[in-house]
Amino acid sequence: ILNVEQSPQSLHVQEGDSTNFTCSFPSSNFYALHWYRWETAKSPEALFVMTLNGDEKKKGRISATLNTKEGYSYLYIKGSQPEDSATYLCAFFRIGHYSGAGSYQLTFGKGTKLSVIP
Amino acid sequence: GAVVSQHPSRVICKSGTSVKIECRSLDFQATTMFWYRQFPKQSLMLMATSNEGSKATYEQGVEKDKFLINHASLTLSTLTVTSAHPEDSSFYICSARGLAVYNEQFFGPGTRLTVL
């Protein structure tokens, strides 16, 4: 069983605060880790695809780091704004149990629900 | 990013009826489409993967005769929940990916199915 764990499950922060949350995943057979941002009633939006140990990616006030040896990734949000309120999902990219392009799949964590209070 | 639409967004049906959900990639060719299901407070769980023109591959524990998937073109996949029962009530969401398997997947907004 492939476990992708995210913590915390939810958090509330004040506008302007910086915050971070964690995604842990199996450290063996690593291919890639995806981060998604999912606002209520919208489609999940891809934030980052991370592939190399030590990778650090940034998109505006959001950044992510990757440690494949110990199996974790951090997502940071600097100066949180109300529009950052969403559920943040990480997904471990794996090869499934059958052949073909469709065998390359994502296994998702349960997400971290962020609420930014104005 | 690319856009994936999904219809309907919400459906309520009676037990025993069938429901069809459509997933379309609007501005790219989706070589592979994925169907997920999410129960409350749980993660997105992959149900099946389909490649255009091929039969879908189902994950363990997902009944292929109950959840019929068709991926007839590079822009359209459909999921039909046949003879729906209350335990099929869930949130169903599709995603699409182009040829490069390591690239991001693009998601539809999902369908909330309620079976009475």
PDB file of C-alpha atoms in Angstrom:
ATOM      1  CA  ILE A   1       0.000   0.000   0.000  1.00  0.00           C
ATOM      2  CA  LEU A   2       1.384   3.354  -1.033  1.00  0.00           C
ATOM      3  CA  ASN A   3       0.892   5.997   1.667  1.00  0.00           C
ATOM      4  CA  VAL A   4       1.035   9.681   0.977  1.00  0.00           C
ATOM      5  CA  GLU A   5       0.493  11.611   4.171  1.00  0.00           C
ATOM      6  CA  GLN A   6      -0.169  15.301   4.515  1.00  0.00           C
ATOM      7  CA  SER A   7      -0.109  17.376   7.644  1.00  0.00           C
ATOM      8  CA  PRO A   8      -1.769  19.218   9.127  1.00  0.00           C
ATOM      9  CA  GLN A   9      -5.238  18.272   7.887  1.00  0.00           C
ATOM     10  CA  SER A  10      -6.331  21.873   8.226  1.00  0.00           C
ATOM     11  CA  LEU A  11      -5.082  25.152   9.524  1.00  0.00           C
ATOM     12  CA  HIS A  12      -6.257  28.689   9.988  1.00  0.00           C
ATOM     13  CA  VAL A  13      -3.855  31.595   9.654  1.00  0.00           C
ATOM     14  CA  GLN A  14      -4.194  35.349   9.786  1.00  0.00           C
ATOM     15  CA  GLU A  15      -3.768  37.370   6.631  1.00  0.00           C
ATOM     16  CA  GLY A  16      -0.107  38.256   6.265  1.00  0.00           C
ATOM     17  CA  ASP A  17       1.191  35.235   8.166  1.00  0.00           C
ATOM     18  CA  SER A  18       3.523  32.809   6.476  1.00  0.00           C
ATOM     19  CA  THR A  19       2.769  29.129   6.715  1.00  0.00           C
ATOM     20  CA  ASN A  20       3.979  25.756   5.586  1.00  0.00           C
ATOM     21  CA  PHE A  21       2.751  22.203   5.441  1.00  0.00           C
ATOM     22  CA  THR A  22       4.179  18.780   4.806  1.00  0.00           C
ATOM     23  CA  CYS A  23       3.764  15.903   2.417  1.00  0.00           C
ATOM     24  CA  SER A  24       5.480  12.606   3.174  1.00  0.00           C
ATOM     25  CA  PHE A  25       5.770   9.784   0.676  1.00  0.00           C
ATOM     26  CA  PRO A  26       7.706   6.558   0.100  1.00  0.00           C
ATOM     27  CA  SER A  27      11.391   7.277  -0.458  1.00  0.00           C
ATOM     28  CA  SER A  28      11.961   4.286  -2.719  1.00  0.00           C
ATOM     29  CA  ASN A  29      11.226   4.199  -6.473  1.00  0.00           C
ATOM     30  CA  PHE A  30      10.759   7.945  -6.629  1.00  0.00           C
ATOM     31  CA  TYR A  31       9.814   9.522  -9.961  1.00  0.00           C
ATOM     32  CA  ALA A  32       8.057  12.792  -9.188  1.00  0.00           C
ATOM     33  CA  LEU A  33       5.905  14.633  -6.701  1.00  0.00           C
ATOM     34  CA  HIS A  34       3.055  16.910  -7.735  1.00  0.00           C
ATOM     35  CA  TRP A  35       1.481  19.729  -5.748  1.00  0.00           C
ATOM     36  CA  TYR A  36      -2.039  20.941  -6.545  1.00  0.00           C
ATOM     37  CA  ARG A  37      -4.155  23.784  -5.230  1.00  0.00           C
ATOM     38  CA  TRP A  38      -7.899  23.081  -5.038  1.00  0.00           C
ATOM     39  CA  GLU A  39     -10.386  25.835  -4.402  1.00  0.00           C
ATOM     40  CA  THR A  40     -13.961  24.928  -3.568  1.00  0.00           C
ATOM     41  CA  ALA A  41     -16.148  24.350  -6.649  1.00  0.00           C
ATOM     42  CA  LYS A  42     -13.167  24.668  -8.991  1.00  0.00           C
ATOM     43  CA  SER A  43     -10.766  22.273 -10.678  1.00  0.00           C
ATOM     44  CA  PRO A  44      -7.550  21.350  -8.880  1.00  0.00           C
ATOM     45  CA  GLU A  45      -4.794  23.524 -10.293  1.00  0.00           C
ATOM     46  CA  ALA A  46      -1.267  22.220 -10.745  1.00  0.00           C
ATOM     47  CA  LEU A  47       1.325  24.171  -8.762  1.00  0.00           C
ATOM     48  CA  PHE A  48       4.547  22.223  -9.084  1.00  0.00           C
ATOM     49  CA  VAL A  49       5.979  19.025 -10.497  1.00  0.00           C
ATOM     50  CA  MET A  50       9.121  18.163  -8.564  1.00  0.00           C
ATOM     51  CA  THR A  51      11.543  15.532  -9.684  1.00  0.00           C
ATOM     52  CA  LEU A  52      15.039  16.058  -8.247  1.00  0.00           C
ATOM     53  CA  ASN A  53      16.218  15.689  -4.671  1.00  0.00           C
ATOM     54  CA  GLY A  54      16.897  19.144  -3.310  1.00  0.00           C
ATOM     55  CA  ASP A  55      14.564  20.743  -5.838  1.00  0.00           C
ATOM     56  CA  GLU A  56      13.121  24.063  -4.813  1.00  0.00           C
ATOM     57  CA  LYS A  57      10.398  25.638  -6.936  1.00  0.00           C
ATOM     58  CA  LYS A  58       8.653  28.956  -6.609  1.00  0.00           C
ATOM     59  CA  LYS A  59       5.478  30.505  -7.993  1.00  0.00           C
ATOM     60  CA  GLY A  60       4.815  33.970  -6.647  1.00  0.00           C
ATOM     61  CA  ARG A  61       4.478  33.697  -2.866  1.00  0.00           C
ATOM     62  CA  ILE A  62       4.292  29.906  -2.939  1.00  0.00           C
ATOM     63  CA  SER A  63       7.355  27.707  -2.928  1.00  0.00           C
ATOM     64  CA  ALA A  64       8.097  24.034  -2.404  1.00  0.00           C
ATOM     65  CA  THR A  65      11.086  21.922  -1.493  1.00  0.00           C
ATOM     66  CA  LEU A  66      11.765  18.252  -2.040  1.00  0.00           C
ATOM     67  CA  ASN A  67      13.765  15.641  -0.131  1.00  0.00           C
ATOM     68  CA  THR A  68      13.505  12.316  -1.920  1.00  0.00           C
ATOM     69  CA  LYS A  69      15.983  10.515   0.338  1.00  0.00           C
ATOM     70  CA  GLU A  70      13.840  10.973   3.428  1.00  0.00           C
ATOM     71  CA  GLY A  71      10.542  11.157   1.548  1.00  0.00           C
ATOM     72  CA  TYR A  72       9.078  14.569   2.270  1.00  0.00           C
ATOM     73  CA  SER A  73       8.177  17.815   0.589  1.00  0.00           C
ATOM     74  CA  TYR A  74       7.277  21.152   2.156  1.00  0.00           C
ATOM     75  CA  LEU A  75       4.982  23.759   0.689  1.00  0.00           C
ATOM     76  CA  TYR A  76       5.485  27.323   1.904  1.00  0.00           C
ATOM     77  CA  ILE A  77       3.198  30.290   1.511  1.00  0.00           C
ATOM     78  CA  LYS A  78       4.679  33.663   2.321  1.00  0.00           C
ATOM     79  CA  GLY A  79       2.391  36.452   3.493  1.00  0.00           C
ATOM     80  CA  SER A  80      -0.851  34.486   3.192  1.00  0.00           C
ATOM     81  CA  GLN A  81      -3.803  36.216   1.566  1.00  0.00           C
ATOM     82  CA  PRO A  82      -7.505  35.293   1.721  1.00  0.00           C
ATOM     83  CA  GLU A  83      -7.324  34.141  -1.899  1.00  0.00           C
ATOM     84  CA  ASP A  84      -4.814  31.482  -0.827  1.00  0.00           C
ATOM     85  CA  SER A  85      -7.618  29.719   1.037  1.00  0.00           C
ATOM     86  CA  ALA A  86      -7.876  26.315  -0.590  1.00  0.00           C
ATOM     87  CA  THR A  87      -7.009  22.680  -0.103  1.00  0.00           C
ATOM     88  CA  TYR A  88      -3.441  21.855  -1.082  1.00  0.00           C
ATOM     89  CA  LEU A  89      -2.897  18.343  -2.382  1.00  0.00           C
ATOM     90  CA  CYS A  90       0.307  16.490  -2.955  1.00  0.00           C
ATOM     91  CA  ALA A  91       0.506  13.429  -5.182  1.00  0.00           C
ATOM     92  CA  PHE A  92       3.202  10.827  -5.572  1.00  0.00           C
ATOM     93  CA  PHE A  93       3.856   9.821  -9.140  1.00  0.00           C
ATOM     94  CA  ARG A  94       4.165   6.076  -9.466  1.00  0.00           C
ATOM     95  CA  ILE A  95       4.122   3.303 -11.976  1.00  0.00           C
ATOM     96  CA  GLY A  96       1.048   1.151 -11.586  1.00  0.00           C
ATOM     97  CA  HIS A  97       0.561  -2.549 -11.897  1.00  0.00           C
ATOM     98  CA  TYR A  98       0.127  -2.777 -15.646  1.00  0.00           C
ATOM     99  CA  SER A  99       2.002  -1.714 -18.747  1.00  0.00           C
ATOM    100  CA  GLY A 100       1.362   1.289 -20.934  1.00  0.00           C
ATOM    101  CA  ALA A 101       1.257   5.059 -20.587  1.00  0.00           C
ATOM    102  CA  GLY A 102      -1.756   4.870 -18.314  1.00  0.00           C
ATOM    103  CA  SER A 103       0.285   2.964 -15.783  1.00  0.00           C
ATOM    104  CA  TYR A 104       2.006   6.206 -14.749  1.00  0.00           C
ATOM    105  CA  GLN A 105      -0.350   7.362 -12.048  1.00  0.00           C
ATOM    106  CA  LEU A 106      -0.721   9.771  -9.178  1.00  0.00           C
ATOM    107  CA  THR A 107      -1.473   8.692  -5.616  1.00  0.00           C
ATOM    108  CA  PHE A 108      -2.900  11.571  -3.618  1.00  0.00           C
ATOM    109  CA  GLY A 109      -2.726  12.574   0.001  1.00  0.00           C
ATOM    110  CA  LYS A 110      -5.868  13.781   1.773  1.00  0.00           C
ATOM    111  CA  GLY A 111      -4.801  17.382   1.486  1.00  0.00           C
ATOM    112  CA  THR A 112      -4.248  20.307   3.824  1.00  0.00           C
ATOM    113  CA  LYS A 113      -7.136  22.731   4.010  1.00  0.00           C
ATOM    114  CA  LEU A 114      -5.888  26.267   4.482  1.00  0.00           C
ATOM    115  CA  SER A 115      -8.146  29.083   5.627  1.00  0.00           C
ATOM    116  CA  VAL A 116      -6.717  32.591   5.644  1.00  0.00           C
ATOM    117  CA  ILE A 117      -8.615  34.935   7.923  1.00  0.00           C
ATOM    118  CA  PRO A 118      -8.761  38.577   6.760  1.00  0.00           C
TER     119      PRO A 118
ATOM    120  CA  GLY B   1      -2.765  25.625 -18.015  1.00  0.00           C
ATOM    121  CA  ALA B   2      -4.996  23.424 -20.093  1.00  0.00           C
ATOM    122  CA  VAL B   3      -8.740  23.320 -19.477  1.00  0.00           C
ATOM    123  CA  VAL B   4     -10.794  20.237 -18.732  1.00  0.00           C
ATOM    124  CA  SER B   5     -14.557  20.475 -18.467  1.00  0.00           C
ATOM    125  CA  GLN B   6     -16.805  17.996 -16.721  1.00  0.00           C
ATOM    126  CA  HIS B   7     -20.575  17.692 -16.878  1.00  0.00           C
ATOM    127  CA  PRO B   8     -22.832  17.588 -15.058  1.00  0.00           C
ATOM    128  CA  SER B   9     -21.477  19.269 -11.955  1.00  0.00           C
ATOM    129  CA  ARG B  10     -24.205  17.791  -9.816  1.00  0.00           C
ATOM    130  CA  VAL B  11     -26.697  15.000 -10.363  1.00  0.00           C
ATOM    131  CA  ILE B  12     -29.363  13.417  -8.204  1.00  0.00           C
ATOM    132  CA  CYS B  13     -30.888  10.180  -9.387  1.00  0.00           C
ATOM    133  CA  LYS B  14     -33.036   7.329  -8.169  1.00  0.00           C
ATOM    134  CA  SER B  15     -31.582   4.009  -7.191  1.00  0.00           C
ATOM    135  CA  GLY B  16     -31.354   1.658 -10.162  1.00  0.00           C
ATOM    136  CA  THR B  17     -30.886   4.312 -12.820  1.00  0.00           C
ATOM    137  CA  SER B  18     -27.729   4.959 -14.818  1.00  0.00           C
ATOM    138  CA  VAL B  19     -25.820   8.214 -14.877  1.00  0.00           C
ATOM    139  CA  LYS B  20     -23.342   9.388 -17.483  1.00  0.00           C
ATOM    140  CA  ILE B  21     -20.583  11.890 -16.696  1.00  0.00           C
ATOM    141  CA  GLU B  22     -18.627  13.571 -19.487  1.00  0.00           C
ATOM    142  CA  CYS B  23     -15.052  14.781 -19.327  1.00  0.00           C
ATOM    143  CA  ARG B  24     -13.629  16.922 -22.123  1.00  0.00           C
ATOM    144  CA  SER B  25     -10.188  18.365 -22.710  1.00  0.00           C
ATOM    145  CA  LEU B  26     -10.885  21.682 -24.385  1.00  0.00           C
ATOM    146  CA  ASP B  27      -7.531  22.798 -25.714  1.00  0.00           C
ATOM    147  CA  PHE B  28      -5.229  19.799 -25.861  1.00  0.00           C
ATOM    148  CA  GLN B  29      -5.218  16.174 -26.862  1.00  0.00           C
ATOM    149  CA  ALA B  30      -5.644  13.922 -23.877  1.00  0.00           C
ATOM    150  CA  THR B  31      -3.824  10.707 -24.562  1.00  0.00           C
ATOM    151  CA  THR B  32      -4.725   9.404 -21.137  1.00  0.00           C
ATOM    152  CA  MET B  33      -7.682  10.213 -18.927  1.00  0.00           C
ATOM    153  CA  PHE B  34      -8.146   9.254 -15.315  1.00  0.00           C
ATOM    154  CA  TRP B  35     -11.296   8.878 -13.238  1.00  0.00           C
ATOM    155  CA  TYR B  36     -11.143   9.404  -9.488  1.00  0.00           C
ATOM    156  CA  ARG B  37     -13.656   9.141  -6.694  1.00  0.00           C
ATOM    157  CA  GLN B  38     -13.534  10.960  -3.395  1.00  0.00           C
ATOM    158  CA  PHE B  39     -15.531  10.083  -0.295  1.00  0.00           C
ATOM    159  CA  PRO B  40     -15.846  12.616   2.541  1.00  0.00           C
ATOM    160  CA  LYS B  41     -12.574  13.325   4.325  1.00  0.00           C
ATOM    161  CA  GLN B  42     -10.729  10.881   2.091  1.00  0.00           C
ATOM    162  CA  SER B  43      -8.167  11.348  -0.636  1.00  0.00           C
ATOM    163  CA  LEU B  44      -8.842  11.190  -4.345  1.00  0.00           C
ATOM    164  CA  MET B  45      -8.850   7.500  -5.211  1.00  0.00           C
ATOM    165  CA  LEU B  46      -8.085   6.379  -8.727  1.00  0.00           C
ATOM    166  CA  MET B  47     -10.858   4.260 -10.192  1.00  0.00           C
ATOM    167  CA  ALA B  48      -9.644   3.670 -13.713  1.00  0.00           C
ATOM    168  CA  THR B  49      -7.323   4.864 -16.437  1.00  0.00           C
ATOM    169  CA  SER B  50      -8.221   5.065 -20.076  1.00  0.00           C
ATOM    170  CA  ASN B  51      -6.163   5.595 -23.170  1.00  0.00           C
ATOM    171  CA  GLU B  52      -7.829   6.858 -26.298  1.00  0.00           C
ATOM    172  CA  GLY B  53      -9.164   4.017 -28.387  1.00  0.00           C
ATOM    173  CA  SER B  54      -8.352   1.347 -25.789  1.00  0.00           C
ATOM    174  CA  LYS B  55     -10.273  -0.388 -23.059  1.00  0.00           C
ATOM    175  CA  ALA B  56     -10.009   1.218 -19.658  1.00  0.00           C
ATOM    176  CA  THR B  57      -7.844  -0.316 -16.953  1.00  0.00           C
ATOM    177  CA  TYR B  58      -9.572  -0.525 -13.598  1.00  0.00           C
ATOM    178  CA  GLU B  59      -8.020  -0.385 -10.169  1.00  0.00           C
ATOM    179  CA  GLN B  60      -8.475  -3.259  -7.776  1.00  0.00           C
ATOM    180  CA  GLY B  61     -11.913  -3.309  -6.220  1.00  0.00           C
ATOM    181  CA  VAL B  62     -13.581  -1.186  -8.913  1.00  0.00           C
ATOM    182  CA  GLU B  63     -16.267  -3.067 -10.838  1.00  0.00           C
ATOM    183  CA  LYS B  64     -15.789  -2.552 -14.545  1.00  0.00           C
ATOM    184  CA  ASP B  65     -19.339  -3.627 -15.346  1.00  0.00           C
ATOM    185  CA  LYS B  66     -20.703  -1.022 -12.985  1.00  0.00           C
ATOM    186  CA  PHE B  67     -18.461   1.860 -13.965  1.00  0.00           C
ATOM    187  CA  LEU B  68     -18.328   1.912 -17.749  1.00  0.00           C
ATOM    188  CA  ILE B  69     -15.631   4.104 -19.220  1.00  0.00           C
ATOM    189  CA  ASN B  70     -15.395   5.144 -22.834  1.00  0.00           C
ATOM    190  CA  HIS B  71     -12.523   7.162 -24.289  1.00  0.00           C
ATOM    191  CA  ALA B  72     -13.543   7.367 -27.911  1.00  0.00           C
ATOM    192  CA  SER B  73     -11.564  10.443 -28.877  1.00  0.00           C
ATOM    193  CA  LEU B  74      -8.563  12.448 -27.735  1.00  0.00           C
ATOM    194  CA  THR B  75     -10.842  15.044 -26.177  1.00  0.00           C
ATOM    195  CA  LEU B  76     -13.685  13.080 -24.612  1.00  0.00           C
ATOM    196  CA  SER B  77     -14.051  10.396 -21.985  1.00  0.00           C
ATOM    197  CA  THR B  78     -17.277   9.314 -20.326  1.00  0.00           C
ATOM    198  CA  LEU B  79     -17.994   7.477 -17.108  1.00  0.00           C
ATOM    199  CA  THR B  80     -21.359   5.749 -16.799  1.00  0.00           C
ATOM    200  CA  VAL B  81     -22.456   4.576 -13.386  1.00  0.00           C
ATOM    201  CA  THR B  82     -24.872   1.759 -14.166  1.00  0.00           C
ATOM    202  CA  SER B  83     -27.706   0.738 -11.855  1.00  0.00           C
ATOM    203  CA  ALA B  84     -26.622   3.301  -9.305  1.00  0.00           C
ATOM    204  CA  HIS B  85     -27.155   2.627  -5.608  1.00  0.00           C
ATOM    205  CA  PRO B  86     -26.900   4.952  -2.614  1.00  0.00           C
ATOM    206  CA  GLU B  87     -23.414   3.651  -1.821  1.00  0.00           C
ATOM    207  CA  ASP B  88     -22.284   5.020  -5.211  1.00  0.00           C
ATOM    208  CA  SER B  89     -23.024   8.527  -3.975  1.00  0.00           C
ATOM    209  CA  SER B  90     -19.707  10.296  -4.097  1.00  0.00           C
ATOM    210  CA  PHE B  91     -17.670  12.997  -5.789  1.00  0.00           C
ATOM    211  CA  TYR B  92     -16.320  11.894  -9.161  1.00  0.00           C
ATOM    212  CA  ILE B  93     -13.543  13.817 -10.884  1.00  0.00           C
ATOM    213  CA  CYS B  94     -11.680  13.279 -14.112  1.00  0.00           C
ATOM    214  CA  SER B  95      -8.255  14.373 -15.213  1.00  0.00           C
ATOM    215  CA  ALA B  96      -6.446  14.375 -18.507  1.00  0.00           C
ATOM    216  CA  ARG B  97      -2.836  14.136 -19.509  1.00  0.00           C
ATOM    217  CA  GLY B  98      -1.038  14.548 -22.796  1.00  0.00           C
ATOM    218  CA  LEU B  99       1.606  12.301 -24.230  1.00  0.00           C
ATOM    219  CA  ALA B 100       4.381  13.052 -21.719  1.00  0.00           C
ATOM    220  CA  VAL B 101       3.646  10.782 -18.763  1.00  0.00           C
ATOM    221  CA  TYR B 102       5.671  12.818 -16.256  1.00  0.00           C
ATOM    222  CA  ASN B 103       3.749  16.005 -16.916  1.00  0.00           C
ATOM    223  CA  GLU B 104       0.996  17.399 -14.772  1.00  0.00           C
ATOM    224  CA  GLN B 105      -2.541  16.205 -15.065  1.00  0.00           C
ATOM    225  CA  PHE B 106      -5.334  18.682 -15.715  1.00  0.00           C
ATOM    226  CA  PHE B 107      -8.504  18.192 -13.754  1.00  0.00           C
ATOM    227  CA  GLY B 108     -12.157  18.809 -14.373  1.00  0.00           C
ATOM    228  CA  PRO B 109     -14.213  20.480 -11.635  1.00  0.00           C
ATOM    229  CA  GLY B 110     -15.872  17.223 -10.598  1.00  0.00           C
ATOM    230  CA  THR B 111     -19.389  15.806 -10.368  1.00  0.00           C
ATOM    231  CA  ARG B 112     -21.316  15.332  -7.145  1.00  0.00           C
ATOM    232  CA  LEU B 113     -23.509  12.240  -7.520  1.00  0.00           C
ATOM    233  CA  THR B 114     -26.317  11.603  -5.067  1.00  0.00           C
ATOM    234  CA  VAL B 115     -28.304   8.396  -5.423  1.00  0.00           C
ATOM    235  CA  LEU B 116     -31.580   8.336  -3.538  1.00  0.00           C
TER     236      LEU B 116
END
